[in-house]
CSV table of C-alpha atoms and ligand atoms in Angstrom, one decimal:
chain,number,residue,atom,x,y,z
C,1,MET,CA,11.7,-2.6,-4.3
C,2,TYR,CA,15.5,-2.1,-4.9
C,3,LYS,CA,16.9,-2.2,-1.3
C,4,PHE,CA,20.4,-2.4,-0.1
C,5,GLU,CA,22.4,-1.6,3.1
C,6,ILE,CA,25.2,1.0,3.4
C,7,ASN,CA,27.1,1.2,6.8
C,8,LYS,CA,24.0,-0.6,8.4
C,9,LYS,CA,21.6,1.9,7.1
C,10,LEU,CA,19.0,0.5,4.7
C,11,TYR,CA,18.1,2.6,1.5
C,12,ALA,CA,15.5,1.8,-1.1
C,13,LEU,CA,15.6,3.3,-4.5
C,14,ARG,CA,12.2,5.1,-5.6
C,15,PRO,CA,9.8,2.2,-6.9
C,16,GLU,CA,7.0,4.6,-8.0
C,17,GLY,CA,5.9,8.3,-8.0
C,18,THR,CA,2.3,8.5,-6.4
C,19,ALA,CA,3.6,8.5,-2.7
C,20,SER,CA,6.3,11.1,-3.5
C,21,VAL,CA,3.7,13.5,-5.1
C,22,LEU,CA,1.3,13.2,-2.1
C,23,ARG,CA,3.9,13.8,0.4
C,24,ALA,CA,5.0,16.8,-1.4
C,25,VAL,CA,1.4,18.0,-1.3
C,26,ILE,CA,1.2,17.4,2.4
C,27,GLU,CA,4.5,18.9,3.5
C,28,ASN,CA,4.1,22.0,1.4
C,29,LYS,CA,0.2,22.4,2.0
C,30,LEU,CA,-0.1,22.6,-1.9
C,31,SER,CA,-3.7,23.9,-2.9
C,32,LEU,CA,-6.2,21.4,-4.2
C,33,PRO,CA,-7.7,20.3,-6.4
C,34,ALA,CA,-4.8,19.9,-8.8
C,35,ARG,CA,-3.3,18.0,-11.6
C,36,TYR,CA,0.3,16.6,-11.5
C,37,LEU,CA,2.6,15.1,-14.3
C,38,TYR,CA,5.8,13.6,-13.7
C,39,ILE,CA,8.6,12.0,-15.6
C,40,TRP,CA,11.1,10.3,-13.3
C,41,HIS,CA,13.5,7.6,-12.9
C,42,MET,CA,12.1,4.6,-10.9
C,43,TYR,CA,13.9,1.3,-10.0
C,44,ARG,CA,12.9,-2.3,-9.5
C,45,ARG,CA,14.8,-5.3,-8.1
C,46,GLU,CA,13.7,-8.1,-10.2
C,47,ARG,CA,15.6,-9.7,-12.9
C,48,PRO,CA,15.4,-7.6,-16.0
C,49,GLN,CA,13.4,-8.8,-19.2
C,50,LYS,CA,12.2,-7.0,-22.4
C,51,GLY,CA,10.7,-3.7,-21.6
C,52,ARG,CA,11.2,-4.3,-18.0
C,53,TYR,CA,14.6,-2.9,-16.7
C,54,ARG,CA,15.9,-2.3,-13.3
C,55,GLU,CA,16.2,1.4,-13.9
C,56,PHE,CA,13.4,2.7,-15.9
C,57,LEU,CA,11.6,5.9,-16.8
C,58,GLN,CA,7.8,6.3,-15.8
C,59,ILE,CA,5.5,9.0,-16.9
C,60,GLY,CA,2.8,9.5,-14.4
C,61,ILE,CA,-0.2,11.6,-13.7
C,62,GLU,CA,-2.1,12.4,-10.5
C,63,LEU,CA,-5.3,14.3,-10.1
C,64,LEU,CA,-5.7,15.2,-6.4
C,65,GLY,CA,-8.9,16.6,-4.6
C,66,GLU,CA,-11.7,15.4,-6.8
C,67,GLY,CA,-13.7,12.3,-6.0
C,68,GLY,CA,-16.4,12.3,-8.8
C,69,PRO,CA,-16.8,9.6,-11.4
C,70,PHE,CA,-16.2,12.3,-14.0
C,71,TYR,CA,-12.6,12.5,-12.9
C,72,ASP,CA,-12.0,8.7,-13.3
C,73,ALA,CA,-13.1,9.0,-17.0
C,74,GLU,CA,-11.0,12.2,-17.6
C,75,ILE,CA,-7.8,10.4,-16.5
C,76,ILE,CA,-8.6,7.4,-18.6
C,77,ASP,CA,-9.4,9.9,-21.5
C,78,LEU,CA,-6.1,11.3,-21.1
C,79,GLY,CA,-4.1,8.1,-21.1
C,80,ASN,CA,-6.2,7.1,-24.4
C,81,ARG,CA,-5.4,10.5,-25.8
C,82,PHE,CA,-1.8,10.5,-25.0
C,83,LEU,CA,-1.4,7.0,-26.5
C,84,HIS,CA,-2.9,8.2,-29.6
C,85,ILE,CA,-1.1,11.4,-30.0
C,86,VAL,CA,2.2,9.6,-29.7
C,87,GLY,CA,1.0,7.0,-32.2
C,88,ALA,CA,0.4,3.9,-30.3
C,89,ARG,CA,-2.2,1.7,-31.8
C,90,ASP,CA,-3.8,-1.7,-30.9
C,91,PHE,CA,-4.2,-1.2,-27.2
C,92,THR,CA,-7.2,-2.2,-25.4
C,93,ILE,CA,-8.6,-0.5,-22.2
C,94,GLU,CA,-9.9,-2.7,-19.3
C,95,ILE,CA,-11.6,-1.4,-16.3
C,96,ASN,CA,-13.2,-2.7,-13.1
C,97,SER,CA,-14.4,-1.5,-9.6
C,98,ILE,CA,-12.9,-2.9,-6.4
C,99,GLY,CA,-15.3,-0.7,-4.1
C,100,CYS,CA,-14.5,0.6,-1.0
C,101,PRO,CA,-13.1,-1.0,2.2
C,102,LYS,CA,-16.3,-2.0,3.6
C,103,ASP,CA,-17.4,-3.7,0.2
C,104,ARG,CA,-14.0,-5.7,0.4
C,105,ALA,CA,-14.6,-6.6,3.9
C,106,LEU,CA,-18.0,-8.0,3.0
C,107,TYR,CA,-16.7,-9.8,-0.3
C,108,ARG,CA,-13.7,-11.1,1.3
C,109,LYS,CA,-16.0,-13.3,3.5
C,110,LYS,CA,-17.9,-14.4,0.3
C,111,LEU,CA,-14.7,-15.3,-1.4
C,112,LYS,CA,-13.5,-17.1,1.5
C,113,ALA,CA,-16.5,-19.4,1.7
C,114,TYR,CA,-16.4,-20.0,-2.1
C,115,LEU,CA,-12.5,-20.9,-2.0
C,116,GLN,CA,-12.7,-23.0,1.2
C,117,PRO,CA,-13.3,-26.4,-0.5
C,118,SER,CA,-10.4,-25.8,-2.9
C,119,PHE,CA,-8.1,-23.6,-1.0
C,120,ASN,CA,-5.4,-26.3,-0.8
C,121,LYS,CA,-5.5,-26.6,-4.6
C,122,LEU,CA,-4.3,-22.9,-4.9
C,123,CYS,CA,-0.6,-22.2,-5.3
C,124,PRO,CA,1.5,-21.4,-2.2
C,125,ASP,CA,1.6,-17.7,-3.4
C,126,CYS,CA,-2.2,-17.5,-3.5
C,127,GLN,CA,-2.6,-19.1,-0.2
C,128,ARG,CA,-0.2,-16.7,1.3
C,129,ARG,CA,-1.6,-13.8,-0.5
C,130,PHE,CA,-5.1,-14.5,0.6
C,131,LYS,CA,-4.3,-14.0,4.1
C,132,SER,CA,-2.0,-10.7,3.5
C,133,ASN,CA,-3.6,-9.1,0.6
C,134,PHE,CA,-6.5,-11.1,-0.7
C,135,LEU,CA,-7.4,-9.3,-3.8
C,136,ARG,CA,-4.0,-10.0,-5.4
C,137,ILE,CA,-4.8,-13.6,-6.0
C,138,PHE,CA,-6.6,-12.5,-9.0
C,139,ASP,CA,-3.1,-11.5,-10.4
C,140,CYS,CA,-1.9,-14.9,-10.2
C,141,LYS,CA,-0.5,-16.4,-13.7
C,142,LYS,CA,-1.0,-20.0,-13.0
C,143,THR,CA,-3.7,-21.8,-15.1
C,144,SER,CA,-4.8,-24.1,-12.0
C,145,CYS,CA,-5.4,-21.0,-9.9
C,146,GLN,CA,-7.1,-19.2,-12.8
C,147,LYS,CA,-9.5,-22.0,-13.3
C,148,ILE,CA,-10.7,-21.8,-9.6
C,149,LEU,CA,-10.8,-17.9,-9.7
C,150,ASP,CA,-12.7,-17.9,-13.0
C,151,LYS,CA,-15.9,-19.2,-11.1
C,152,ALA,CA,-15.3,-17.0,-8.0
C,153,PRO,CA,-17.8,-14.4,-7.0
C,154,LYS,CA,-16.3,-11.1,-8.2
C,155,ILE,CA,-15.6,-7.9,-6.3
C,156,SER,CA,-17.6,-5.7,-8.8
C,157,GLU,CA,-20.7,-7.7,-8.2
C,158,HIS,CA,-20.6,-6.9,-4.5
C,159,LEU,CA,-20.6,-3.0,-4.4
C,160,CYS,CA,-22.4,-0.9,-2.0
C,161,SER,CA,-24.9,1.3,-3.6
C,162,GLU,CA,-22.5,4.5,-3.7
C,163,CYS,CA,-19.7,2.6,-5.4
C,164,SER,CA,-22.0,0.9,-7.9
C,165,GLN,CA,-23.4,4.1,-8.8
C,166,HIS,CA,-19.9,5.7,-9.2
C,167,TYR,CA,-18.9,2.7,-11.4
C,168,ALA,CA,-22.1,3.0,-13.5
C,169,THR,CA,-21.4,6.7,-14.1
C,170,VAL,CA,-17.7,6.2,-15.0
C,171,LYS,CA,-18.9,3.7,-17.7
C,172,ASN,CA,-21.4,6.3,-18.8
C,173,PHE,CA,-18.8,9.0,-19.2
C,174,LEU,CA,-16.4,6.8,-21.1
C,175,LYS,CA,-19.4,6.0,-23.7
C,176,THR,CA,-20.2,9.6,-23.9
C,177,LEU,CA,-16.6,10.5,-24.7
C,178,GLY,CA,-16.5,7.5,-27.2
C,179,ILE,CA,-13.6,5.6,-25.4
C,180,PRO,CA,-13.9,2.0,-26.1
C,181,TYR,CA,-13.3,-0.4,-23.0
C,182,THR,CA,-13.9,-3.9,-21.8
C,183,GLU,CA,-14.9,-4.8,-18.3
C,184,ASN,CA,-12.4,-7.2,-16.6
C,185,LYS,CA,-13.8,-8.6,-13.4
C,186,LYS,CA,-10.6,-10.2,-12.4
C,187,LEU,CA,-8.6,-6.8,-12.7
C,188,VAL,CA,-7.5,-5.7,-9.2
C,189,ARG,CA,-4.9,-3.4,-8.1
C,190,GLY,CA,-3.3,-5.2,-5.0
C,191,LEU,CA,-2.7,-2.2,-2.6
C,192,ASP,CA,-5.0,-1.3,0.3
C,193,TYR,CA,-5.4,2.2,-0.8
C,194,TYR,CA,-6.9,1.5,-4.0
C,195,THR,CA,-10.6,2.3,-4.1
C,196,ARG,CA,-13.4,2.1,-6.8
C,197,THR,CA,-12.3,2.4,-10.4
C,198,VAL,CA,-9.1,0.7,-11.5
C,199,PHE,CA,-7.9,0.2,-15.1
C,200,GLU,CA,-5.1,-1.1,-17.3
C,201,PHE,CA,-4.2,-0.3,-21.0
C,202,LYS,CA,-2.9,-3.6,-22.6
C,203,HIS,CA,-0.9,-3.9,-25.9
C,204,LYS,CA,-0.4,-7.1,-27.6
C,205,LEU,CA,3.0,-6.3,-29.0
C,206,VAL,CA,4.8,-6.2,-25.7
C,207,GLY,CA,4.2,-9.8,-24.9
C,208,ALA,CA,3.2,-11.6,-21.9
C,209,GLN,CA,3.8,-8.4,-19.8
C,210,ASP,CA,1.5,-6.5,-21.8
C,211,THR,CA,0.2,-3.8,-19.7
C,212,ILE,CA,1.7,-0.3,-20.8
C,213,LEU,CA,-0.2,2.1,-18.5
C,214,ALA,CA,-2.2,1.3,-15.4
C,215,GLY,CA,-3.9,3.3,-12.7
C,216,GLY,CA,-6.9,3.8,-10.6
C,217,ARG,CA,-8.6,5.6,-7.8
C,218,TYR,CA,-6.8,5.9,-4.5
C,219,ASP,CA,-9.1,7.8,-2.1
C,220,LEU,CA,-7.2,6.4,1.0
C,221,LEU,CA,-3.7,7.1,0.6
C,222,MET,CA,-3.4,10.9,1.4
C,223,LYS,CA,-4.8,10.2,4.8
C,224,GLU,CA,-2.7,7.0,5.3
C,225,LEU,CA,0.2,9.2,4.5
C,226,GLY,CA,-0.8,11.7,7.2
C,227,GLY,CA,-2.6,14.5,5.2
C,228,VAL,CA,-6.2,15.5,5.0
C,229,ASP,CA,-8.7,12.8,3.6
C,230,THR,CA,-8.7,13.7,0.0
C,231,PRO,CA,-10.0,11.6,-3.1
C,232,CYS,CA,-7.4,11.0,-5.5
C,233,THR,CA,-6.8,9.2,-9.0
C,234,GLY,CA,-4.0,8.6,-11.4
C,235,TRP,CA,-2.0,6.3,-13.6
C,236,ALA,CA,1.6,5.4,-14.5
C,237,MET,CA,3.2,4.2,-17.7
C,238,GLY,CA,6.6,2.9,-18.3
C,239,VAL,CA,8.4,4.5,-21.2
C,240,ASP,CA,10.5,1.5,-22.3
C,241,ARG,CA,7.2,-0.5,-22.8
C,242,LEU,CA,5.6,2.3,-24.5
C,243,LEU,CA,8.4,2.5,-27.1
C,244,LEU,CA,8.0,-1.2,-27.7
C,245,SER,CA,4.5,-0.7,-28.6
C,246,LEU,CA,5.0,2.2,-30.9
C,247,PRO,CA,5.2,2.1,-34.7
C,248,PRO,CA,8.6,3.4,-36.3
C,249,ASP,CA,7.1,6.6,-37.7
C,250,VAL,CA,6.1,8.3,-34.7
C,251,PRO,CA,4.5,11.8,-35.4
C,252,LYS,CA,6.2,15.2,-34.2
C,253,ILE,CA,4.1,16.7,-31.2
C,254,GLU,CA,4.2,20.6,-31.1
C,255,HIS,CA,3.4,22.6,-28.0
C,256,ALA,CA,-0.2,23.0,-27.9
C,257,LYS,CA,-2.9,25.4,-26.9
C,258,ILE,CA,-5.0,24.4,-23.9
C,259,PHE,CA,-8.8,24.8,-24.3
C,260,TYR,CA,-11.2,24.1,-21.4
C,261,ILE,CA,-14.7,23.3,-21.6
C,262,ALA,CA,-17.2,24.4,-18.9
C,263,THR,CA,-20.8,23.3,-18.9
C,264,ILE,CA,-23.6,23.3,-16.3
C,265,GLY,CA,-25.4,20.0,-16.0
C,266,GLU,CA,-24.8,16.3,-17.4
C,267,ARG,CA,-27.4,16.9,-20.0
C,268,PHE,CA,-24.9,19.0,-21.8
C,269,VAL,CA,-22.1,16.2,-21.8
C,270,ASP,CA,-22.8,15.3,-25.4
C,271,GLU,CA,-22.2,18.5,-26.8
C,272,MET,CA,-19.2,18.5,-24.6
C,273,ALA,CA,-18.0,15.5,-26.1
C,274,LYS,CA,-18.5,16.7,-29.6
C,275,LEU,CA,-16.6,20.0,-29.1
C,276,ARG,CA,-13.9,18.0,-27.1
C,277,ASN,CA,-13.4,15.8,-30.3
C,278,ALA,CA,-13.1,18.9,-32.6
C,279,VAL,CA,-10.5,20.4,-30.3
C,280,HIS,CA,-8.5,17.1,-30.4
C,281,GLU,CA,-8.6,17.1,-34.3
C,282,HIS,CA,-6.5,20.2,-34.2
C,283,ASN,CA,-4.2,18.6,-31.8
C,284,PHE,CA,-4.9,21.0,-29.1
C,285,ILE,CA,-5.1,19.9,-25.4
C,286,CYS,CA,-8.7,19.8,-24.1
C,287,LEU,CA,-9.7,19.9,-20.3
C,288,MET,CA,-13.0,19.4,-19.3
C,289,GLY,CA,-14.7,21.0,-16.2
C,290,ASN,CA,-16.9,19.1,-14.1
C,291,PRO,CA,-20.3,19.6,-15.3
C,292,SER,CA,-21.8,19.2,-11.8
C,293,GLU,CA,-19.8,22.4,-10.6
C,294,SER,CA,-20.6,25.9,-11.1
C,295,ILE,CA,-19.5,28.0,-14.0
C,296,LYS,CA,-17.5,30.1,-11.7
C,297,ARG,CA,-15.6,27.2,-10.1
C,298,GLN,CA,-14.8,25.8,-13.5
C,299,LEU,CA,-13.4,29.2,-14.7
C,300,LYS,CA,-11.2,29.2,-11.7
C,301,ASN,CA,-10.0,25.9,-12.5
C,302,ALA,CA,-9.4,26.6,-16.1
C,303,ASN,CA,-7.3,29.6,-15.0
C,304,ARG,CA,-5.2,27.6,-12.6
C,305,GLN,CA,-4.5,25.3,-15.2
C,306,ASN,CA,-3.4,27.9,-17.6
C,307,ALA,CA,-6.0,27.5,-20.4
C,308,ASP,CA,-5.8,29.7,-23.3
C,309,TYR,CA,-9.5,29.6,-24.3
C,310,VAL,CA,-12.5,28.4,-22.4
C,311,PHE,CA,-15.6,27.4,-24.2
C,312,ILE,CA,-19.0,27.8,-22.1
C,313,TYR,CA,-22.0,25.9,-22.9
C,314,GLY,CA,-25.1,26.2,-20.9
C,315,GLU,CA,-28.8,26.9,-20.8
C,316,ASP,CA,-28.7,30.3,-22.7
C,317,GLU,CA,-25.9,28.9,-25.3
C,318,ALA,CA,-28.2,25.8,-25.9
C,319,LYS,CA,-31.1,27.9,-26.6
C,320,GLU,CA,-29.1,30.2,-29.1
C,321,CYS,CA,-27.1,27.7,-30.7
C,322,VAL,CA,-23.7,29.3,-29.6
C,323,TYR,CA,-20.6,28.7,-27.4
C,324,THR,CA,-19.5,31.6,-25.4
C,325,VAL,CA,-15.7,31.6,-26.0
C,326,ARG,CA,-13.3,33.3,-23.6
C,327,ASP,CA,-9.7,34.0,-24.4
C,328,MET,CA,-8.2,33.7,-21.0
C,329,LYS,CA,-5.2,35.9,-21.8
C,330,SER,CA,-7.0,38.9,-23.0
C,331,GLY,CA,-10.0,38.2,-20.9
C,332,GLU,CA,-12.0,39.1,-24.1
C,333,GLN,CA,-15.4,37.1,-24.3
C,334,LYS,CA,-17.8,36.6,-27.2
C,335,LYS,CA,-20.5,34.4,-28.5
C,336,LEU,CA,-19.9,32.3,-31.4
C,337,PRO,CA,-22.4,30.5,-33.6
C,338,ILE,CA,-21.6,26.6,-32.9
C,339,LYS,CA,-21.0,26.2,-36.7
C,340,ASP,CA,-18.1,29.0,-36.7
C,341,SER,CA,-16.5,27.4,-33.7
C,342,LEU,CA,-14.7,25.1,-36.2
C,343,SER,CA,-13.1,28.0,-38.2
C,344,LEU,CA,-12.0,29.6,-35.0
C,345,LEU,CA,-10.2,26.4,-34.1
C,346,LYS,CA,-8.6,26.3,-37.6
C,347,SER,CA,-7.7,30.1,-37.3
C,348,ILE,CA,-5.9,29.5,-33.9
C,349,SER,CA,-4.3,26.3,-35.2
C,350,MET,CA,-2.8,28.3,-38.0
C,351,GLU,CA,-1.8,31.1,-35.7
C,352,SER,CA,0.0,28.8,-33.6
C,353,SER,CA,1.9,27.1,-36.2
C,354,ALA,CA,3.0,30.4,-37.9
R,1,ZN,ZN1,-18.6,0.9,-1.4
R,2,ZN,ZN1,-2.0,-18.9,-7.6
């Protein structure tokens, strides 16, 4: 953190946005669930290097009040989509699960037993970290430490049944959505309030400091800051590093219509993914409801998020091979054969560019 003293008072410049967003929600009793986006200046103390400056612009999103694995996939999807829209290529997505505090306490004992014989061979940083914030030792860049850690037991192999189920479901959703990822068992987020899914988007052009977007689930932070126990997830991206990873011919982005896909039951997620890809092809924004929630709640969410159109796909629609399309501005609702939905997207696309 960039800290300094003026007239015996200690000040710190904002290092990141998540805690600020959560404090705003707590202090103003804002309603949840909610999705937030911010683009703020942040500050770090360390010596500047390529793509890492003392003052930097950060884009962050936070999805508050939803704990289901579907939402971990949603925000990873959002990061992936965003990078594609702005023209970033050649990045990879790495994911891992660091479980819950109970898993970590048990795992810490296992790791301690494994490290015991070689503990003195770890660098002083790792030795210190193991005592204060033990998962962080996996962040160590020293080859001698990494050699020891390569063979260490990994947290994702020591999850309780709930956390392991959650992780498996996140991976399934990513597969369904067609988002390529790799599992990195040494990927950790060093702060205690992180839980379950963590992820990083890496780009090879940026050099050694190759992470352009990083985030994860942090179900414990809201309570720690004095709020109601609330599951949360989010990510942040440094704009300077993002720019370094972009090709010179970045496409222009127009204001886009918002589509929301509501469906009941996870068996319809494949259909949802197909429709979502069609919506994205027209450069519209596509939000997806949680298939385990009622249509009523999903419509409420769509409304709260200013959706222009909602596509509904459930039992009846599947039988009739239609989507129910609701124009949220006029309230008009009609059934549309699936094959005609593409021409609808096309006509809206022409309308909005006219
Ligand atoms: Zn757990
Ligand atoms: Zn080390």
